[in-house]
PDB file of C-alpha atoms in Angstrom:
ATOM      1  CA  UNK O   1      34.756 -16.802  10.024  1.00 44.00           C
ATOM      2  CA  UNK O   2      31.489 -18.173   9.099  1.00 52.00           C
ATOM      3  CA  UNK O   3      29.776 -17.198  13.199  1.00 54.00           C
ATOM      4  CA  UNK O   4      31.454 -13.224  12.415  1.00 52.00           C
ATOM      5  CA  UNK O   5      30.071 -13.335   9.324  1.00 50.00           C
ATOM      6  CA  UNK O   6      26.499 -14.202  10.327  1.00 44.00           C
ATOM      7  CA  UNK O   7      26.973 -11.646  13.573  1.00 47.00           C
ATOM      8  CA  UNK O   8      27.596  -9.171  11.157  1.00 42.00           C
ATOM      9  CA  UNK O   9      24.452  -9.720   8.891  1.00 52.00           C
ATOM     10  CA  UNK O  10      22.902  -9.865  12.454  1.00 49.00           C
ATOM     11  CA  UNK O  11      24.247  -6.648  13.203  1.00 51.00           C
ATOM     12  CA  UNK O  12      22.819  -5.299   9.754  1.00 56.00           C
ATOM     13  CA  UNK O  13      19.235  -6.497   9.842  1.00 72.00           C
ATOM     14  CA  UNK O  14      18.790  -4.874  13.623  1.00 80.00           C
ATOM     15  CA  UNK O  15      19.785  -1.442  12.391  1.00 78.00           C
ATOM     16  CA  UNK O  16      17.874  -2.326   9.049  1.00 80.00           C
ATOM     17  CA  UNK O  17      14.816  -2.746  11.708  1.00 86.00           C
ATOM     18  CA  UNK O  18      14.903  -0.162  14.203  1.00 88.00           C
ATOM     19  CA  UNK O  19      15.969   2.661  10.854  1.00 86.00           C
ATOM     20  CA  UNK O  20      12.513   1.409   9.906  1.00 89.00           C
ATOM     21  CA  UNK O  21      10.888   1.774  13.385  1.00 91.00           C
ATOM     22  CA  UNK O  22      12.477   5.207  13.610  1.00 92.00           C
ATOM     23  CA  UNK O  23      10.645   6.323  10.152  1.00 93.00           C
ATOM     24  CA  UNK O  24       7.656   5.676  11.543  1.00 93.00           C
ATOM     25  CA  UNK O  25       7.916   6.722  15.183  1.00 93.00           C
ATOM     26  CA  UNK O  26      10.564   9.787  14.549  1.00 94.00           C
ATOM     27  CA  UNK O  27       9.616  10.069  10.451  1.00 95.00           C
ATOM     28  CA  UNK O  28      11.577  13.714  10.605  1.00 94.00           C
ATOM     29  CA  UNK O  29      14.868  12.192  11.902  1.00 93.00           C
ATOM     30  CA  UNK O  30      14.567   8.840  10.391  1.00 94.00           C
ATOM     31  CA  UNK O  31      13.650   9.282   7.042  1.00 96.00           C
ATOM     32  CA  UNK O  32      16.648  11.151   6.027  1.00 95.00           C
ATOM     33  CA  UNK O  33      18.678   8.215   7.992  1.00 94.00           C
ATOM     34  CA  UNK O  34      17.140   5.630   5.838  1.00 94.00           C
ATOM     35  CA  UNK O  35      17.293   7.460   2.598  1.00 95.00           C
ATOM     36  CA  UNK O  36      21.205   8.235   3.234  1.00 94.00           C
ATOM     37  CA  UNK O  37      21.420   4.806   3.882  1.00 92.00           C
ATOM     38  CA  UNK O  38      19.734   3.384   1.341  1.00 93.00           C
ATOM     39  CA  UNK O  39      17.538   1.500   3.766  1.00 93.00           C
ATOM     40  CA  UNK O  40      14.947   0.040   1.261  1.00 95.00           C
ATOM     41  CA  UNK O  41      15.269  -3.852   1.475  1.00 94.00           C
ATOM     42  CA  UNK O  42      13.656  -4.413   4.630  1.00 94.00           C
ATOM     43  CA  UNK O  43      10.340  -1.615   3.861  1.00 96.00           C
ATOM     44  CA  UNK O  44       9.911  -3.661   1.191  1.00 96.00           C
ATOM     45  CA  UNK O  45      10.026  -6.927   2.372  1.00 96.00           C
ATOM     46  CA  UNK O  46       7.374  -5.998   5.328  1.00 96.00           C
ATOM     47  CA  UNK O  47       5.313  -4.415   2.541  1.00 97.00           C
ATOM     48  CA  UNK O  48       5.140  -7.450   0.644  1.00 97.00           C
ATOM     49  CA  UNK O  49       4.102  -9.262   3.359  1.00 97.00           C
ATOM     50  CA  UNK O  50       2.022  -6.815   4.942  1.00 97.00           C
ATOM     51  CA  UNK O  51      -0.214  -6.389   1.630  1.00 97.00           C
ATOM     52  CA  UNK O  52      -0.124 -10.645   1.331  1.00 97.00           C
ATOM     53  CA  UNK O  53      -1.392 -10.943   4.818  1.00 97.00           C
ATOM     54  CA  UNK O  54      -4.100  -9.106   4.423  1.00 96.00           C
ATOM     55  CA  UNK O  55      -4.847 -10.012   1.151  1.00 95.00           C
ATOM     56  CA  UNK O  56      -5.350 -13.794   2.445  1.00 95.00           C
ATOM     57  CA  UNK O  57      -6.481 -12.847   5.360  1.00 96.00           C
ATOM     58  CA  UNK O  58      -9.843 -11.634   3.718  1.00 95.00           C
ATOM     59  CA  UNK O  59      -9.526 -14.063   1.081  1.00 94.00           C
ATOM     60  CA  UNK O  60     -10.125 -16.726   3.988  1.00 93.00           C
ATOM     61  CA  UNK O  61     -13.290 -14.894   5.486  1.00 94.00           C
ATOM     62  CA  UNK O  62     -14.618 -14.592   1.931  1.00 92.00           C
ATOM     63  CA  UNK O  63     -18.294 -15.266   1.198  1.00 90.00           C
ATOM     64  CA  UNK O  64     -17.787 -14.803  -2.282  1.00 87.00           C
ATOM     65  CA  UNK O  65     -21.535 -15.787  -2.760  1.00 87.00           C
ATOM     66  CA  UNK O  66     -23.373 -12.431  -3.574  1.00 85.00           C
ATOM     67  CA  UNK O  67     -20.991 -11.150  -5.737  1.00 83.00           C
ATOM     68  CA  UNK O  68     -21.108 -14.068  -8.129  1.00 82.00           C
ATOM     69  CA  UNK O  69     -24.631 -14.538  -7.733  1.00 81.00           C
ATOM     70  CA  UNK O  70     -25.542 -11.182  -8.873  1.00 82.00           C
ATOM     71  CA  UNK O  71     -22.937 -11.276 -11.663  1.00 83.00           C
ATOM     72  CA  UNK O  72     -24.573 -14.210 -13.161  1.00 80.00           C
ATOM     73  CA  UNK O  73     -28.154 -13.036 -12.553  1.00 79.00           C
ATOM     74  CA  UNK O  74     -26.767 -10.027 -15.079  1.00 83.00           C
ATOM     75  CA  UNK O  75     -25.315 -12.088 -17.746  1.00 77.00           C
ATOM     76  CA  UNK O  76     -28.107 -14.680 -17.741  1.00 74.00           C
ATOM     77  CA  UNK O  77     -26.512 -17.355 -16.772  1.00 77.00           C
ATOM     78  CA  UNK O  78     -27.934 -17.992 -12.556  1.00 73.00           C
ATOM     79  CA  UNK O  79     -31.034 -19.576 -14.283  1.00 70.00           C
ATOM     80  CA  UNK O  80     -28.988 -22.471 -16.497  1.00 76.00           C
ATOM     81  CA  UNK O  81     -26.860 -23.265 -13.671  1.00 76.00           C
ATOM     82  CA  UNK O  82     -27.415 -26.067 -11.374  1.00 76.00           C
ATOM     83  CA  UNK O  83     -26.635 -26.328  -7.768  1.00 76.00           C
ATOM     84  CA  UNK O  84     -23.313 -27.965  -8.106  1.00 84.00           C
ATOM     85  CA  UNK O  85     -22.009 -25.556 -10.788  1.00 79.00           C
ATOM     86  CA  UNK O  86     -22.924 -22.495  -8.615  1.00 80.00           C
ATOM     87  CA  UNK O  87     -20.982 -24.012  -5.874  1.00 82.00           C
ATOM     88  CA  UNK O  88     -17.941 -24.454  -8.364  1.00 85.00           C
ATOM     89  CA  UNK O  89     -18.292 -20.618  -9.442  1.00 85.00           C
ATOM     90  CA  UNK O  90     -18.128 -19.348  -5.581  1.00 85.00           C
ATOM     91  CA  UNK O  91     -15.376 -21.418  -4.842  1.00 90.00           C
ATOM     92  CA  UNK O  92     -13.161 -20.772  -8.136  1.00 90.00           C
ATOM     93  CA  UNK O  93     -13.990 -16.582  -6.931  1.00 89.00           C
ATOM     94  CA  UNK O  94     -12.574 -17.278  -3.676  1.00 89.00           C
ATOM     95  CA  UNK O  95      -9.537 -19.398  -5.124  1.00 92.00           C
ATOM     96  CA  UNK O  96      -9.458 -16.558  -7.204  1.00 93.00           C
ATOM     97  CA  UNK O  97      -9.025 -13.998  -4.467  1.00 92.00           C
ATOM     98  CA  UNK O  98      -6.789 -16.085  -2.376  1.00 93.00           C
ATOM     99  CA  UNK O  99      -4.362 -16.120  -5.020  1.00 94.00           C
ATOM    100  CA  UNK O 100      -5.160 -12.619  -5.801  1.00 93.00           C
ATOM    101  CA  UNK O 101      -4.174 -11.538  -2.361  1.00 93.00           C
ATOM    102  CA  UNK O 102      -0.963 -13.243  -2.503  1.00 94.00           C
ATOM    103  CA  UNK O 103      -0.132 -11.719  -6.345  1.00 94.00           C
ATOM    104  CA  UNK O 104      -0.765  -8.539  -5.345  1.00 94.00           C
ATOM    105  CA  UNK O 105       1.764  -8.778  -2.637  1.00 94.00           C
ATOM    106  CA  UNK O 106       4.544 -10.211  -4.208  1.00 94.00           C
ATOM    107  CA  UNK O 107       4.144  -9.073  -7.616  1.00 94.00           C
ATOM    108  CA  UNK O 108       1.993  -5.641  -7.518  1.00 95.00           C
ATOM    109  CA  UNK O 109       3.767  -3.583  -4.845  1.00 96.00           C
ATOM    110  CA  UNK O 110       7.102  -3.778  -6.197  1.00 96.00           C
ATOM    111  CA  UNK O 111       5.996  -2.903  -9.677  1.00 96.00           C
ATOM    112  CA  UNK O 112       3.941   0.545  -7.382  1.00 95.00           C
ATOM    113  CA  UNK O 113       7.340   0.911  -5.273  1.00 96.00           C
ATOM    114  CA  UNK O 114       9.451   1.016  -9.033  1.00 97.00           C
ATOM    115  CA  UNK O 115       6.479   3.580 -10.582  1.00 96.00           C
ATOM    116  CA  UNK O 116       7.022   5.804  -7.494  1.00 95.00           C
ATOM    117  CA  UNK O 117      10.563   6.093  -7.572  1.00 97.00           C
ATOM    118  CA  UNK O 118      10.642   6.904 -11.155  1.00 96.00           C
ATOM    119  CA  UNK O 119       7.522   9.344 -10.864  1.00 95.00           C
ATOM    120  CA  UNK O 120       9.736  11.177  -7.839  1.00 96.00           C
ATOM    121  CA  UNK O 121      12.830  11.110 -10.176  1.00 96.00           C
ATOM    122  CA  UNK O 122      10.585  13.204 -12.837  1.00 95.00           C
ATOM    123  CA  UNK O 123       9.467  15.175  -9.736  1.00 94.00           C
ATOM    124  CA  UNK O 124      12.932  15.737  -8.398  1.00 95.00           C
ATOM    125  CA  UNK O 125      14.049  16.816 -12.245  1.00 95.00           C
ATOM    126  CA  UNK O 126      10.965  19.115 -12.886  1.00 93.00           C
ATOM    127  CA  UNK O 127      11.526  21.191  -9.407  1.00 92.00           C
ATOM    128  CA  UNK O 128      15.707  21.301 -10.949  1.00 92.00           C
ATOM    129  CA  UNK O 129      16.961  19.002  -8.197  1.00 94.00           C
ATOM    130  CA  UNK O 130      19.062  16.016  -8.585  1.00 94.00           C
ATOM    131  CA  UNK O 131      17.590  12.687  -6.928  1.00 95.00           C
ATOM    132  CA  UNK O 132      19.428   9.001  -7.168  1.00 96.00           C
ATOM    133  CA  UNK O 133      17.037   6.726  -8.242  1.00 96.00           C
ATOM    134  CA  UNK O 134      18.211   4.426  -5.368  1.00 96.00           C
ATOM    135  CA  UNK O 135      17.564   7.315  -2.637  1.00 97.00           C
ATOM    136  CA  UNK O 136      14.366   7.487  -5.034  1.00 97.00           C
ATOM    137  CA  UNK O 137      13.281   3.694  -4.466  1.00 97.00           C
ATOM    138  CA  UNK O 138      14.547   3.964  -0.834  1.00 97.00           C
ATOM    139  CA  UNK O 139      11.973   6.782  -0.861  1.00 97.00           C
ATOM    140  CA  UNK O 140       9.119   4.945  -2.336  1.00 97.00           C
ATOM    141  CA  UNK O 141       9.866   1.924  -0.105  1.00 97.00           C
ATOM    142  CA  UNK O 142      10.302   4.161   3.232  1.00 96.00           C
ATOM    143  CA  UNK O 143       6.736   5.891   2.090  1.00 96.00           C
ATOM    144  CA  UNK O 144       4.841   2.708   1.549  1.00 97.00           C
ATOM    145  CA  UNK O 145       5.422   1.906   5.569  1.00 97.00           C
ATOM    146  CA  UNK O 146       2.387   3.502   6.952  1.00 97.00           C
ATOM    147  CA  UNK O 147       0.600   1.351   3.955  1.00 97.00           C
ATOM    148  CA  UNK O 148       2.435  -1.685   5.326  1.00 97.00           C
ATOM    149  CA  UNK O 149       0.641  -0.721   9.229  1.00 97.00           C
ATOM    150  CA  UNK O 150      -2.706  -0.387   6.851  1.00 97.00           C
ATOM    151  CA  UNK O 151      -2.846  -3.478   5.375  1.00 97.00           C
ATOM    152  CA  UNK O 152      -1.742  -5.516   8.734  1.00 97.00           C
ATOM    153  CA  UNK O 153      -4.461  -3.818  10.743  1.00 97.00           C
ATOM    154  CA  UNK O 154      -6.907  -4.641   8.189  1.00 97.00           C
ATOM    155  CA  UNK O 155      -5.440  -8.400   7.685  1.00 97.00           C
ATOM    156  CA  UNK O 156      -6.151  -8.239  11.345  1.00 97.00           C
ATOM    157  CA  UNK O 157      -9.879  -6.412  11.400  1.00 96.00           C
ATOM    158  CA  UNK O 158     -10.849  -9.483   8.462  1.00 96.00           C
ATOM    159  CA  UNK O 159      -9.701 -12.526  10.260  1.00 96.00           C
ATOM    160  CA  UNK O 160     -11.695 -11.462  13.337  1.00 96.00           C
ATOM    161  CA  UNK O 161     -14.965 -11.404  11.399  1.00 95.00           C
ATOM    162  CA  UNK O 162     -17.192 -14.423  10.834  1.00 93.00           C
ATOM    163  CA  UNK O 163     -17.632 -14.248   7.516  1.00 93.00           C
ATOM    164  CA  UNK O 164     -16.810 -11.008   4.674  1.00 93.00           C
ATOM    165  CA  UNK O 165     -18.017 -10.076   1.653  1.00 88.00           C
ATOM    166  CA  UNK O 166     -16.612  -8.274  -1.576  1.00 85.00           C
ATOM    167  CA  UNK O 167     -19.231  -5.216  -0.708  1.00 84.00           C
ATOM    168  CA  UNK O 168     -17.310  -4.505   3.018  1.00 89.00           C
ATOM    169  CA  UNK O 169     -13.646  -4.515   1.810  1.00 88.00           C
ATOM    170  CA  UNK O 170     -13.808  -0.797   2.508  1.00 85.00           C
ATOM    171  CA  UNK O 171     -15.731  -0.368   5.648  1.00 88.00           C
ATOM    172  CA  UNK O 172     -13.818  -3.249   7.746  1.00 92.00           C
ATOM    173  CA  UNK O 173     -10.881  -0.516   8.167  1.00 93.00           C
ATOM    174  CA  UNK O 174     -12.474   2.961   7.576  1.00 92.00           C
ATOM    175  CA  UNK O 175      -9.362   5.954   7.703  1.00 92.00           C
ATOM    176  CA  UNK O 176     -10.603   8.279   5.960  1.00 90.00           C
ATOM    177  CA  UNK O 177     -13.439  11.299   5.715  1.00 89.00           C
ATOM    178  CA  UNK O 178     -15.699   9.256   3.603  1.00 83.00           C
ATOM    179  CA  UNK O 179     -16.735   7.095   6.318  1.00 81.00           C
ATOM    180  CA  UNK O 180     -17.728   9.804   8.956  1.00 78.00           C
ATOM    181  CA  UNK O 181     -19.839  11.863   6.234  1.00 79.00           C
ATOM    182  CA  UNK O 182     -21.619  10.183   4.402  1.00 73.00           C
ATOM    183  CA  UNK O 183     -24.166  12.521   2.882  1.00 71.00           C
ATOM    184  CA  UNK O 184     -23.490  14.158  -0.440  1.00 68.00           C
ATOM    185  CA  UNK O 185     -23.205  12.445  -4.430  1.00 72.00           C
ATOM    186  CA  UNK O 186     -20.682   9.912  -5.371  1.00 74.00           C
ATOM    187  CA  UNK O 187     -18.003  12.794  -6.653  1.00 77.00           C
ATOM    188  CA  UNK O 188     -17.998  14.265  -3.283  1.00 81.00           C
ATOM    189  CA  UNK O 189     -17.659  11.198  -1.583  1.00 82.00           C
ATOM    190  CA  UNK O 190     -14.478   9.981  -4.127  1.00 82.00           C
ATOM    191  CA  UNK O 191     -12.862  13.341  -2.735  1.00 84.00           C
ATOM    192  CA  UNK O 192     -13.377  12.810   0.995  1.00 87.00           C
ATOM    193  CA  UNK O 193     -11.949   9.293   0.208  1.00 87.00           C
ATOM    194  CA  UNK O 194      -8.669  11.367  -0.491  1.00 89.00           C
ATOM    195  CA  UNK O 195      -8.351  12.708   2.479  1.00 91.00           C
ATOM    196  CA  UNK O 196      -7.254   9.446   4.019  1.00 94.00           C
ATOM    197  CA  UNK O 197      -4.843   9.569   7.360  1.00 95.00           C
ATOM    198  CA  UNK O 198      -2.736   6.361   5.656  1.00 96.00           C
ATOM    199  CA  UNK O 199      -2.071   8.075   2.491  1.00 95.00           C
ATOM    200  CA  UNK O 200      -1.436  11.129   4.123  1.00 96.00           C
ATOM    201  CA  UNK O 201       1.183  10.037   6.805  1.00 96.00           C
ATOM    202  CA  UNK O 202       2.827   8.460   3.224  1.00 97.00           C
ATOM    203  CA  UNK O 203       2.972  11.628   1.398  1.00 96.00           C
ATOM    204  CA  UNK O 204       4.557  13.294   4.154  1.00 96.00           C
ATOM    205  CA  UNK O 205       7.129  10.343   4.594  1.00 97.00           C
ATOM    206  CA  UNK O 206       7.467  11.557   0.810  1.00 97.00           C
ATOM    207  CA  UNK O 207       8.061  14.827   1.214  1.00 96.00           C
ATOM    208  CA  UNK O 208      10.503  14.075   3.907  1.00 97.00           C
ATOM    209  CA  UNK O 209      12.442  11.235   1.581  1.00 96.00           C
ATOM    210  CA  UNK O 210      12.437  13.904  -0.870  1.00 96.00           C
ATOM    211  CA  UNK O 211      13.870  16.581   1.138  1.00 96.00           C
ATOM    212  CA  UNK O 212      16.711  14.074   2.135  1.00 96.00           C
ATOM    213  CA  UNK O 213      17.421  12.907  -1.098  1.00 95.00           C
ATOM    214  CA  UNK O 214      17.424  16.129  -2.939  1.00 95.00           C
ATOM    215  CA  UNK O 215      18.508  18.339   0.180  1.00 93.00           C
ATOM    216  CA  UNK O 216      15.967  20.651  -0.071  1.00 93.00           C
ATOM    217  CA  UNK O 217      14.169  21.954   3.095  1.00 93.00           C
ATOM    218  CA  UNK O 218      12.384  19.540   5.335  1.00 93.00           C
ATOM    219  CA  UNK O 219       9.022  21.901   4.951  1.00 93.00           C
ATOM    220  CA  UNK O 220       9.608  22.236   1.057  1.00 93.00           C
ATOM    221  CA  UNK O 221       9.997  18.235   0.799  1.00 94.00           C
ATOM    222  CA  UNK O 222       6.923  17.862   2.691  1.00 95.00           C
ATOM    223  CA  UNK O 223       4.884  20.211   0.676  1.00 94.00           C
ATOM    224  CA  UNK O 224       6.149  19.143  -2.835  1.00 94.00           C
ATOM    225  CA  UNK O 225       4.971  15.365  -1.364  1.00 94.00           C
ATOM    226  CA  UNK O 226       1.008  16.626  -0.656  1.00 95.00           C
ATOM    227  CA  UNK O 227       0.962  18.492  -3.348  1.00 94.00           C
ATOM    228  CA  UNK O 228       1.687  15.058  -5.527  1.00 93.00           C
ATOM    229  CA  UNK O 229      -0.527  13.943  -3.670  1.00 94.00           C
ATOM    230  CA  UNK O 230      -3.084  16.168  -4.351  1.00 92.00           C
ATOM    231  CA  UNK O 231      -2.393  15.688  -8.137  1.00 91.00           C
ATOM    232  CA  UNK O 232      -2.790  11.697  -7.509  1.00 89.00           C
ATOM    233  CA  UNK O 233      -6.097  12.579  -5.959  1.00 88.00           C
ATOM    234  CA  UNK O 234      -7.036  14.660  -8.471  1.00 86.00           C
ATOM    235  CA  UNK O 235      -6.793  11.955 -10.815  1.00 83.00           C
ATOM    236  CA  UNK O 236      -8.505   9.333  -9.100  1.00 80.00           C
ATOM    237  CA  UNK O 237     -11.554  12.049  -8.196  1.00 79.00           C
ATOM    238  CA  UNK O 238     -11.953  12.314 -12.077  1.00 75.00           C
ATOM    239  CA  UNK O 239     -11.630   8.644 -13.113  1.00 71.00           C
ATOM    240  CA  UNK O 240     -13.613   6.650 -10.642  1.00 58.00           C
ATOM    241  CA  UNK O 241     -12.600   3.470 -11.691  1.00 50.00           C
ATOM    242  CA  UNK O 242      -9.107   4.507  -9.791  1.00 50.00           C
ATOM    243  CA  UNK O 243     -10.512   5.404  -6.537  1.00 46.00           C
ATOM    244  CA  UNK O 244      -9.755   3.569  -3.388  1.00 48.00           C
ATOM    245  CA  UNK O 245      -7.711   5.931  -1.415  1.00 46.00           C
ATOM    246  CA  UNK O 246      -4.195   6.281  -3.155  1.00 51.00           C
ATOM    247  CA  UNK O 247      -1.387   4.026  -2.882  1.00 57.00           C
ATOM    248  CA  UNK O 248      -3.853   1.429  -0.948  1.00 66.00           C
ATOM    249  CA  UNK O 249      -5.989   1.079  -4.393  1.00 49.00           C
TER     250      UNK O 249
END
């Protein structure tokens, strides 16, 4: 019993994995399979992990140096220190972001995966369509995917550099408008930051989820998912300590 058993949670985990490839590859006929499925285990597992390889990835190329020089040059307290106590301080930040990398793995995307799936509930309620909150999750998780490919090309892009710093976390990976124009104030610059080929493949998968989970059109799904989108950027344009590109901040 025991060798059927484990052929059958074989047999599981390789649909789990190509229903996954197929979101990605085929996103208008495999998002609906997932969603009807309820295929959100595995996205979230390689978003997890995704997220905490990249997260210690840069974490281990970290010169954390500048950034905590200049912070205590501002508060005062570079000129008291000695040597050995500046040394501590860089090391404790890049303990600090090790750790940090890790957390926001294992602890941070799950709590963004459960916010999304209630925030597309609402969404699914306001627009007088009826949405599962476990096609909702399934959703969120199936959305987060082209976030997942983000953060492994990135873990990637950091361990092949010498040495990073704090300052090029958002030019080691550049996806969006912001980093071909680069001439205009810091609002317009926040809003061409939006406009980020990452978040925007997500809010289609979005759309898409929705669509399947509501049965709505395809096109209407997709629509309803940039225009959330749009409302997400909105937010972020006004409040700049949100920006950072959507569901990658």
């Amino acid at each position: 019993m025991r060798p059927q058993h484990l052929k059958w949670r074989g047999g599981l985990s390789v649909i789990a994995a190509r229903s996954m490839l197929e979101t990605l590859i085929d996103p208008v006929a495999g998002v609906p399979k997932a969603v009807e499925g309820r295929r959100w285990l595995l996205p979230l597992i390689v978003l997890c992990a995704a997220v905490s390889f990249s997260g210690v990835a840069f974490a281990l190329r970290l010169d954390a140096s500048p950034s905590v020089i200049a912070k205590m040059e501002q508060s005062g307290e570079l000129a008291k220190s000695s040597e050995r106590e500046l040394n501590e301080e860089i090391e404790q930040a890049q303990r600090i972001a090790l750790v940090g990398g890790v957390a926001k793995g294992v602890f941070l995307m799950p709590l963004c995966l459960l916010l999304l799936a209630v925030a597309l509930k609402l969404a699914a309620w306001l627009v007088g369509r009826k949405l599962l909150f476990v096609h909702a999750f399934t959703v969120a998780a199936v959305a987060f995917l082209p976030i997942a490919v983000f953060h492994v090309l990135f873990g990637i892009v950091a361990l092949k550099q010498p040495v990073v710093s704090a300052a090029m976390a958002s030019q080691l990976l550049p996806s969006s408008l912001s980093a071909v124009v680069t001439s205009g104030g810091p609002k317009v610059s926040r809003v061409l930051a939006q406009v980020d080929f990452f978040n925007l493949w997500a809010a289609a998968l979005v759309g898409l989820g929705l669509a399947a989970g509501t049965k709505m059109r395809a096109w209407r799904g997709v629509g309803l998912g940039l225009f959330l989108y749009v409302m997400l950027s909105a937010v972020q344009v006004g409040l700049p300590g949100l920006t950072g590109g959507g569901p990658r901040s």
